[in-house]
Coordinates of C-alpha atoms and ligand atoms in Angstrom, one line a residue:
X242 CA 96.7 89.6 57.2
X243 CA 94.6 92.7 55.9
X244 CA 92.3 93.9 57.9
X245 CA 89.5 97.4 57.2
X246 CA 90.3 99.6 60.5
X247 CA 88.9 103.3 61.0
X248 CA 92.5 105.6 60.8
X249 CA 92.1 108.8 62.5
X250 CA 95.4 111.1 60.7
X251 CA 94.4 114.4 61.9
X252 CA 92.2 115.8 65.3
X253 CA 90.6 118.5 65.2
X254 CA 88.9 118.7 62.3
X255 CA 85.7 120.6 61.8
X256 CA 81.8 119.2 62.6
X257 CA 79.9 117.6 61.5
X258 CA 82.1 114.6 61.3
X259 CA 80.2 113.0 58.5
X260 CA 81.0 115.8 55.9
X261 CA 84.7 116.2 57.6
X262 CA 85.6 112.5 58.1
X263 CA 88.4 113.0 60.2
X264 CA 88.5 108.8 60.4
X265 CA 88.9 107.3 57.4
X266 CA 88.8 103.5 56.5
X267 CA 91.7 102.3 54.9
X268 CA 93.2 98.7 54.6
X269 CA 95.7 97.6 57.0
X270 CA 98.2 95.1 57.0
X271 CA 98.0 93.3 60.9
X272 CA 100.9 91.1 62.9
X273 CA 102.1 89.6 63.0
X274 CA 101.2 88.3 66.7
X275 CA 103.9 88.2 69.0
X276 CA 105.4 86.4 72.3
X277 CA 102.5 87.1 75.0
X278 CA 99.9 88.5 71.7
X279 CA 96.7 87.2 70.5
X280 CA 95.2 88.0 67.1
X281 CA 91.2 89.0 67.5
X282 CA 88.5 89.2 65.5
X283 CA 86.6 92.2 66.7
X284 CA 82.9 91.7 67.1
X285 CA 81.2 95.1 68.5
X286 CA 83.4 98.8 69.5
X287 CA 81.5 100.9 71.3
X288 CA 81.4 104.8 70.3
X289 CA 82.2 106.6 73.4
X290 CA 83.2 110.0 74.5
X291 CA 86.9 109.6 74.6
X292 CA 87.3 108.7 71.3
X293 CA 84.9 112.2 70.7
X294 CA 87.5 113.8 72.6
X295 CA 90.9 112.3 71.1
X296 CA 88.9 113.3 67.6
X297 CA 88.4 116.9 68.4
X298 CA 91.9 117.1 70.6
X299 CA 91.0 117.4 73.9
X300 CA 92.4 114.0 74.4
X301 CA 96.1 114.4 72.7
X302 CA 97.0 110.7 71.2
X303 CA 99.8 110.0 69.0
X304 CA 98.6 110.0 65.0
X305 CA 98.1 108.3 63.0
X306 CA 96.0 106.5 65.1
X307 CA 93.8 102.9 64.1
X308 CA 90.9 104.0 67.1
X309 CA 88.2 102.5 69.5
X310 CA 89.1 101.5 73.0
X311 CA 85.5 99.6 74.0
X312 CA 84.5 96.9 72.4
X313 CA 84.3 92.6 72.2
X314 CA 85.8 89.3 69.6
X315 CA 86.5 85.8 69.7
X316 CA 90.2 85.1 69.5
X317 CA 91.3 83.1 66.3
X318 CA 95.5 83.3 67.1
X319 CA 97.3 82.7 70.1
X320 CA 101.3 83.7 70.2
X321 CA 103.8 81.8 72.1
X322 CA 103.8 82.2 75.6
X323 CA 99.7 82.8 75.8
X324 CA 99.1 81.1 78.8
X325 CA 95.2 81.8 79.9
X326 CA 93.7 82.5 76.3
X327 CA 92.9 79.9 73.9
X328 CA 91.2 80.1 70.2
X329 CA 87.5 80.6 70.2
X330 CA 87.3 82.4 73.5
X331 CA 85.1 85.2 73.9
X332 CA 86.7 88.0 75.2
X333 CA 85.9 91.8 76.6
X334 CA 89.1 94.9 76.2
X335 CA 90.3 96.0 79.4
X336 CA 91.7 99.8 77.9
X337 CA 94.6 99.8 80.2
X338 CA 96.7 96.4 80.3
X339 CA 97.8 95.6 83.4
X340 CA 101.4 94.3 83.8
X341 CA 100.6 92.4 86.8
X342 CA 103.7 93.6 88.6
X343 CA 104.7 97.5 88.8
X344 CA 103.8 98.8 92.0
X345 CA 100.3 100.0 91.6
X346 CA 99.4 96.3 90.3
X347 CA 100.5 95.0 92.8
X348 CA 98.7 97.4 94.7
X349 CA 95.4 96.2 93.7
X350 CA 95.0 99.1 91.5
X351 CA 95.6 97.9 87.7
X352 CA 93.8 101.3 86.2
X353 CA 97.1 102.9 87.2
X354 CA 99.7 100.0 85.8
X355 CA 102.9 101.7 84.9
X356 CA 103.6 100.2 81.9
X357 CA 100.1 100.1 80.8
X358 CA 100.0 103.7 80.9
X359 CA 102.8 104.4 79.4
X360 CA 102.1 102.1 76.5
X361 CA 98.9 103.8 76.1
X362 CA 100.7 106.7 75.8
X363 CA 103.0 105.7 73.7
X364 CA 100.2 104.1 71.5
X365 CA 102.1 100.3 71.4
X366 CA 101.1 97.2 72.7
X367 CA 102.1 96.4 76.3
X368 CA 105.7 95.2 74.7
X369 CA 106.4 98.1 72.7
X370 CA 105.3 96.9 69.1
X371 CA 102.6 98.1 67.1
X372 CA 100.7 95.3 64.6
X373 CA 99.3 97.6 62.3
X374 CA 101.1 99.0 59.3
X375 CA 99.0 101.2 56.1
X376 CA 99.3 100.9 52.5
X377 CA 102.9 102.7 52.7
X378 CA 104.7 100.9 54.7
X379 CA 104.2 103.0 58.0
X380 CA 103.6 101.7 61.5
X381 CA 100.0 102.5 63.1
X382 CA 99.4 103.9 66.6
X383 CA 97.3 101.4 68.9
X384 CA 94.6 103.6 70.9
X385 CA 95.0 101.9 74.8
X386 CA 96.2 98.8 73.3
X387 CA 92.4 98.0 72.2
X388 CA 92.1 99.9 68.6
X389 CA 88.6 98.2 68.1
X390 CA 87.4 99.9 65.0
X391 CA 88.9 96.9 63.0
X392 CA 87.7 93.9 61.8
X393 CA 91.0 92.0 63.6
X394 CA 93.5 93.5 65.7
X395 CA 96.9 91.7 67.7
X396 CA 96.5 92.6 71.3
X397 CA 98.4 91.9 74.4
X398 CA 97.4 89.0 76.9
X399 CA 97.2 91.0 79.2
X400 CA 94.3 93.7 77.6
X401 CA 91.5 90.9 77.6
X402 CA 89.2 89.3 79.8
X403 CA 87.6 86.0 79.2
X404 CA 84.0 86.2 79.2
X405 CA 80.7 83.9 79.3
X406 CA 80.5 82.6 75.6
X407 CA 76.6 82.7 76.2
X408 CA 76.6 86.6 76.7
X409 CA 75.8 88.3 73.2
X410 CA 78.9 90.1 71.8
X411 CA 77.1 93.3 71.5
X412 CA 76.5 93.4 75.2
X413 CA 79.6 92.2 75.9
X414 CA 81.7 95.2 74.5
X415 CA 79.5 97.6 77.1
X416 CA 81.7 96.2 79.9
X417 CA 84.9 96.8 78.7
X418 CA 84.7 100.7 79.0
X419 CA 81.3 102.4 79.6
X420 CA 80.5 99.5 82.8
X421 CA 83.5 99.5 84.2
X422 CA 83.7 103.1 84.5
X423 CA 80.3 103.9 85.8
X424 CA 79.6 101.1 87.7
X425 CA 83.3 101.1 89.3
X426 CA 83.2 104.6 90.0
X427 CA 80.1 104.0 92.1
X428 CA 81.3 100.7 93.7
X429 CA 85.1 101.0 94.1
X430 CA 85.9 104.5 93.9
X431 CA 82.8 105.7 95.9
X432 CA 82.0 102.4 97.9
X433 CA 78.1 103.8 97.3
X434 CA 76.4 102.4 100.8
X435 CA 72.5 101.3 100.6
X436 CA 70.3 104.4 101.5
X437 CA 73.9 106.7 100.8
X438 CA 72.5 110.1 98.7
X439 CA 74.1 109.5 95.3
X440 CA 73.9 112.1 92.4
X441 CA 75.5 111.7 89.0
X442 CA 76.0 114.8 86.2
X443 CA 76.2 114.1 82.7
X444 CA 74.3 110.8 81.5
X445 CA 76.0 109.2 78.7
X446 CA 77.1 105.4 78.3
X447 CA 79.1 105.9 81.7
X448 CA 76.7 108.4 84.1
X449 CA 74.2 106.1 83.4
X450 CA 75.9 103.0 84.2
X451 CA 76.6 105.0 87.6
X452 CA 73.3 105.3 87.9
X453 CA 72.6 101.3 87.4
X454 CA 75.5 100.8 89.8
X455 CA 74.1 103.3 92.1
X456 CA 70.5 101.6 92.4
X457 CA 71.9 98.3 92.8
X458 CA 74.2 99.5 95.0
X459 CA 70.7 100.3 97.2
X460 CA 71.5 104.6 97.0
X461 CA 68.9 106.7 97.8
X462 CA 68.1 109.1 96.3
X463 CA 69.4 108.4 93.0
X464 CA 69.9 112.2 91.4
X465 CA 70.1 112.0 87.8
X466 CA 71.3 115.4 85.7
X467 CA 71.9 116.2 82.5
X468 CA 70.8 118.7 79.8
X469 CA 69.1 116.1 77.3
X470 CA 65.6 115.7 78.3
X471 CA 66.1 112.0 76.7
X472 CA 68.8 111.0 78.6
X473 CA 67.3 112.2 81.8
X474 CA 63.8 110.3 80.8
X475 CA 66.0 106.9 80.4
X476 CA 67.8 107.6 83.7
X477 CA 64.3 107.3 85.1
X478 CA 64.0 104.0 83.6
X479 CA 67.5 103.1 85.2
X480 CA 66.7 103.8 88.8
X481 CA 67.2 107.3 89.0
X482 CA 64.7 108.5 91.9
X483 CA 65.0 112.7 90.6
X484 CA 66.2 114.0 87.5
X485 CA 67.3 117.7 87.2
X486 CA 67.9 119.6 84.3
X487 CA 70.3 122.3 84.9
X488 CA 69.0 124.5 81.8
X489 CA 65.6 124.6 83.8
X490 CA 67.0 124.3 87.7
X491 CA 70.0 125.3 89.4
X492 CA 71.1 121.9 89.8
X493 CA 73.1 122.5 92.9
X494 CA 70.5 123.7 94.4
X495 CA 68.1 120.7 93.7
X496 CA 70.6 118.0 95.0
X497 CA 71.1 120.2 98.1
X498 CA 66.9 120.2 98.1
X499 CA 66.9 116.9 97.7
X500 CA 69.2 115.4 99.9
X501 CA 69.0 118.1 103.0
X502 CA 72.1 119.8 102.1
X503 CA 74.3 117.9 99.9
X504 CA 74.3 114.4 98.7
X505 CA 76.7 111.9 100.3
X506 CA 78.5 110.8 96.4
X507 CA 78.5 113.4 93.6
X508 CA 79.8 111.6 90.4
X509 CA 81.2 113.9 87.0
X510 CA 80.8 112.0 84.0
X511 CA 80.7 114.9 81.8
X512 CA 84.8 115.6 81.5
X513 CA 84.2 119.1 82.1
X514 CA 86.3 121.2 85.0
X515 CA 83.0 123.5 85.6
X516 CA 81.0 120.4 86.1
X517 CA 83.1 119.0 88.5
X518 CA 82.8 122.5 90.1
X519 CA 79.2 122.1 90.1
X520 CA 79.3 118.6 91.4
X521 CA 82.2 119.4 94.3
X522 CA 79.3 122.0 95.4
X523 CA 76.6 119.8 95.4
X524 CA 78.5 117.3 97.7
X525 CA 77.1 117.5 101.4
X526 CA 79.4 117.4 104.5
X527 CA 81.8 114.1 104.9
X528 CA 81.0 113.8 101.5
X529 CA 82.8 112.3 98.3
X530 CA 83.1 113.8 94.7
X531 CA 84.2 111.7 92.3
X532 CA 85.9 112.5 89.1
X533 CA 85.3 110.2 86.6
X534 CA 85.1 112.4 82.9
X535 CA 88.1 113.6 81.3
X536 CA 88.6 117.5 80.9
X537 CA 91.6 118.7 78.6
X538 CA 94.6 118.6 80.6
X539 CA 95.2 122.7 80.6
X540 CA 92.0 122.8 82.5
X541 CA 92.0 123.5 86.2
X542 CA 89.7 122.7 89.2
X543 CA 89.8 125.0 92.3
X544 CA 87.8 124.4 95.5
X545 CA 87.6 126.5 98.9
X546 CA 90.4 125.0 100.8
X547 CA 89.0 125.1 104.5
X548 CA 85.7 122.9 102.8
X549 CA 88.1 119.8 102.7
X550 CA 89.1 120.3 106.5
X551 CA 86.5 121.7 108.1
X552 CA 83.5 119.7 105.9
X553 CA 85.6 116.6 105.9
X554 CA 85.2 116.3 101.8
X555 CA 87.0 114.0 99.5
X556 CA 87.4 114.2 95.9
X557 CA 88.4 111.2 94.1
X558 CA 89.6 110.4 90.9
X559 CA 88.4 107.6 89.1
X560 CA 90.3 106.0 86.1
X561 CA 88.5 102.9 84.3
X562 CA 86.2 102.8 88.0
X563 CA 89.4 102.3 89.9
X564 CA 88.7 98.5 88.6
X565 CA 90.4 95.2 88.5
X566 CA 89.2 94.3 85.0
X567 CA 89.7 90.6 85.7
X568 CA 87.2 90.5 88.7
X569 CA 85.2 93.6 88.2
X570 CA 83.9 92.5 84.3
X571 CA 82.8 89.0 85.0
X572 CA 81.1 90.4 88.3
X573 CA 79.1 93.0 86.8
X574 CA 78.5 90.5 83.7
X575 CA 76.9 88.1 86.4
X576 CA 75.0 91.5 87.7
X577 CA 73.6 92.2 84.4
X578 CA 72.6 88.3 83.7
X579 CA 70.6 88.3 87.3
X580 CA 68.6 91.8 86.4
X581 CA 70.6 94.0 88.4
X582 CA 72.3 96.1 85.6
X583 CA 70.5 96.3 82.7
X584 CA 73.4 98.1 80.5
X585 CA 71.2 96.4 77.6
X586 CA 69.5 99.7 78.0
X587 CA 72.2 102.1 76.6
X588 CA 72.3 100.5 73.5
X589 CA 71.0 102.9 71.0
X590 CA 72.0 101.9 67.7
X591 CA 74.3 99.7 65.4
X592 CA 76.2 101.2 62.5
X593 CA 78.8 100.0 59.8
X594 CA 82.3 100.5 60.2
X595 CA 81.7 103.4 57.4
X596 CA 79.4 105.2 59.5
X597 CA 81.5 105.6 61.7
X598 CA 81.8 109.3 61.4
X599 CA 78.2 110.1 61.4
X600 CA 78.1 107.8 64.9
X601 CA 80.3 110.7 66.3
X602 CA 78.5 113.6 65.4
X603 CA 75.2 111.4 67.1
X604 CA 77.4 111.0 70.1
X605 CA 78.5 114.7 70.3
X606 CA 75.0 116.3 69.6
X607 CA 73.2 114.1 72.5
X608 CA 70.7 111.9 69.8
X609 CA 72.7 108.6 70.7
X610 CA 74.1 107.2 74.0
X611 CA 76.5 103.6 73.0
X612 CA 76.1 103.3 69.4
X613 CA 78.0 99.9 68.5
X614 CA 80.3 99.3 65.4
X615 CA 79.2 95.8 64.5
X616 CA 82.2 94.7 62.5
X617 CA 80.7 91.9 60.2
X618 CA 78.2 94.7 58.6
X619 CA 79.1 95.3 54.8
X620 CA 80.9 98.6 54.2
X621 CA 77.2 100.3 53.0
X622 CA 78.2 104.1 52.6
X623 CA 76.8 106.3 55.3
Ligands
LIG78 N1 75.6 119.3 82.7 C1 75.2 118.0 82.8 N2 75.4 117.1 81.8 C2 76.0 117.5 80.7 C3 76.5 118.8 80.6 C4 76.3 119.7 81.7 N3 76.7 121.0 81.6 N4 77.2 119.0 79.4 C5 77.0 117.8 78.7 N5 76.3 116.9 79.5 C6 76.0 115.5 79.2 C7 75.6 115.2 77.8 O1 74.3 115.7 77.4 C8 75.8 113.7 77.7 O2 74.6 113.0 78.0 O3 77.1 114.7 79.5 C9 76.8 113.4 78.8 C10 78.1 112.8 78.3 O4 77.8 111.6 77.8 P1 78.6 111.0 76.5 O5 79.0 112.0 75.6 O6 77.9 109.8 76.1 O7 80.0 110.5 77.3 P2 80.5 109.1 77.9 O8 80.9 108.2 76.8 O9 79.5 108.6 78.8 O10 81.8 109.6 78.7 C11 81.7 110.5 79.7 O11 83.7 109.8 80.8 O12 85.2 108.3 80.1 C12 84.9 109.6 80.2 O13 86.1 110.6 78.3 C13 84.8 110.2 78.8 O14 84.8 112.5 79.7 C14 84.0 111.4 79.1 C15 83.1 110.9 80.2
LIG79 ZN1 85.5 104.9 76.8

């Protein structure tokens, strides 16, 4: 069937987005849906920093890409062999599908499924094909197996999660990247404790879902930083108990003010390696850093060896919040319905498939936190 999708041909194009529309919306031919594959209508995508950074290249994704890893639909196809969706289900994107087998899924650790990854990599679906094919013939990369900025997409079994029919879609999509990654950072990756010192740099769609996580997690204090007064102001609202802003304050200073020398969790959600330097220093003794933004892979991080021995630190990586999509999205979905995570809150904005170029330049210049693509808008222009 046809389908409008947002077809990103070339990264690295100049800002602002809106003038050089490095994504374009063509129309796409999609299927058709195979053994194990589902088709979807796509409901709400998220705009989040990875796409920013596959866009501008610090992400390196195979081109030409049909993009948008975050997002929520109803399935209206099921392919042979579908054994736990049925037509009509809502459903959330887990951005990594997990093959339920290799060794790290078996593990307990699906973020890191083998042939997820390398799928993803490979920009296929979880059995090697890709559904998408443009007005010349040529086969489409998927981006994580998700490639929500289309109105329908074929997706694997294996990248959805069932979800509450009563939840609103546009909520819904939250969970499937920015929530899982913030709030499984906090909970998995840095098994936050109630009255734990907890800070979090760089307050976007996933710092401050650490910072929801982090509150109902009972943390305190809850240090919220960031260089957008805004985003530190809505923090605030979130359960942050301090906010610093490190073009005023030395930040690592403050948190070690704060919290008596160091805070007990220091979450990066920036995706910068100088960040992460700032947040491994502002980690106290027997303390955790956790990694959670993506820096371009030439970057390095270096920290004083003798500070992991003789301070006892940890620093932690944290793909997707080291989740199990399956349990961790309908748990934090039940969070969010009882009051305890109002990710409600990040949603700043809805915008036609055809603005989506103009939604990255708001998410790169700080004005926006999740901007959603509703895909049943008209195409409108920009
Ligand atoms: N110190 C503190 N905060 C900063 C700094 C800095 N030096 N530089 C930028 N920030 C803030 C921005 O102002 C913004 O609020 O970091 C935030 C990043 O937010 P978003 O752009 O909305 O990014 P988000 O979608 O939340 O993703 C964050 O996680 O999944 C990864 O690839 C993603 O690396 C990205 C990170
Ligand atoms: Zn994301």
């Amino acid at each position: 069937m046809k389908t409008l999708a947002a077809v990103l041909r070339e990264a690295g194009r100049p800002t602002p987005y809106a003038t050089s529309q490095p994504l374009e919306i063509e129309e796409l031919e999609v299927g058709p849906v195979g053994p194990g594959e589902v088709l979807v209508k796509i409901s709400h995508a998220g705009i989040c920093h990875s796409d920013l950074s596959v866009i501008n290249g610090t992400r390196l994704r195979g081109l030409p890409l049909v993009m948008g890893h975050e997002a929520s639909g109803v399935i209206v196809e099921t392919g042979s062999n579908v054994r736990r969706l049925n037509e009509g289900d809502h459903v959330v994107f887990s951005f990594v599908p997990p093959c339920g087998s290799c060794p790290p899924c078996i593990a307990g650790r699906p973020a890191l499924c083998r042939p997820g990854n390398e799928a993803n990599g490979a920009g296929t679906l979880l059995s090697g094909s890709r559904r998408f094919t443009d007005a010349g013939g040529q086969a489409l990369n998927h981006h994580s197996g998700v490639s929500a900025f289309s109105q329908y997409v074929v997706a694997a079994e294996e990248s959805l999660i069932v979800v509450d029919a009563g939840l609103p879609l546009q909520e819904a999509a939250l969970f499937g990247c920015a929530v899982i990654t913030g709030v499984g950072a906090v909970f998995n990756s840095a098994q936050a404790r109630p009255g734990s010192s907890l800070a979090v740099f760089g307050l976007g769609g996933v710092g401050l879902s650490a910072i929801m996580g982090a509150r109902a997690a009972g943390a305190n204090p809850v240090i919220a930083v960031d260089i957008v007064e805004s985003k530190l102001q809505l923090a605030k609202t979130l359960g942050a108990t301090h906010i610093v802003n490190p073009t005023e304050t030395d930040a690592v200073e403050a948190i070690r003010d704060i919290t008596g020398g160091g805070a007990d969790t220091v979450v990066e959600s920036v995706g910068n390696e100088k960040v992460l330097a700032q947040a491994y220093a502002a980690t106290g003794r027997g303390g955790t850093t956790v990694a959670v933004g993506l820096p371009h892979p030439d970057r390095q991080f270096t920290v004083p060896a003798i500070s992991l021995v003789a301070d006892e630190r940890t620093v932690r990586g944290s793909y997707m919040g080291s989740a199990v999509p399956k349990r961790d999205v309908p748990k934090y979905i039940a969070m969010y319905q009882a009051g305890q995570l109002p990710v409600d809150k990040l949603l700043t904005g809805t915008l036609g498939l055809d603005a989506i170029n103009t939604g990255m330049d708001r998410l790169a210049d700080g004005s926006a936190v999740r901007q959603m693509v509703d895909l049943s808008l008209p195409l409108s222009g920009q």
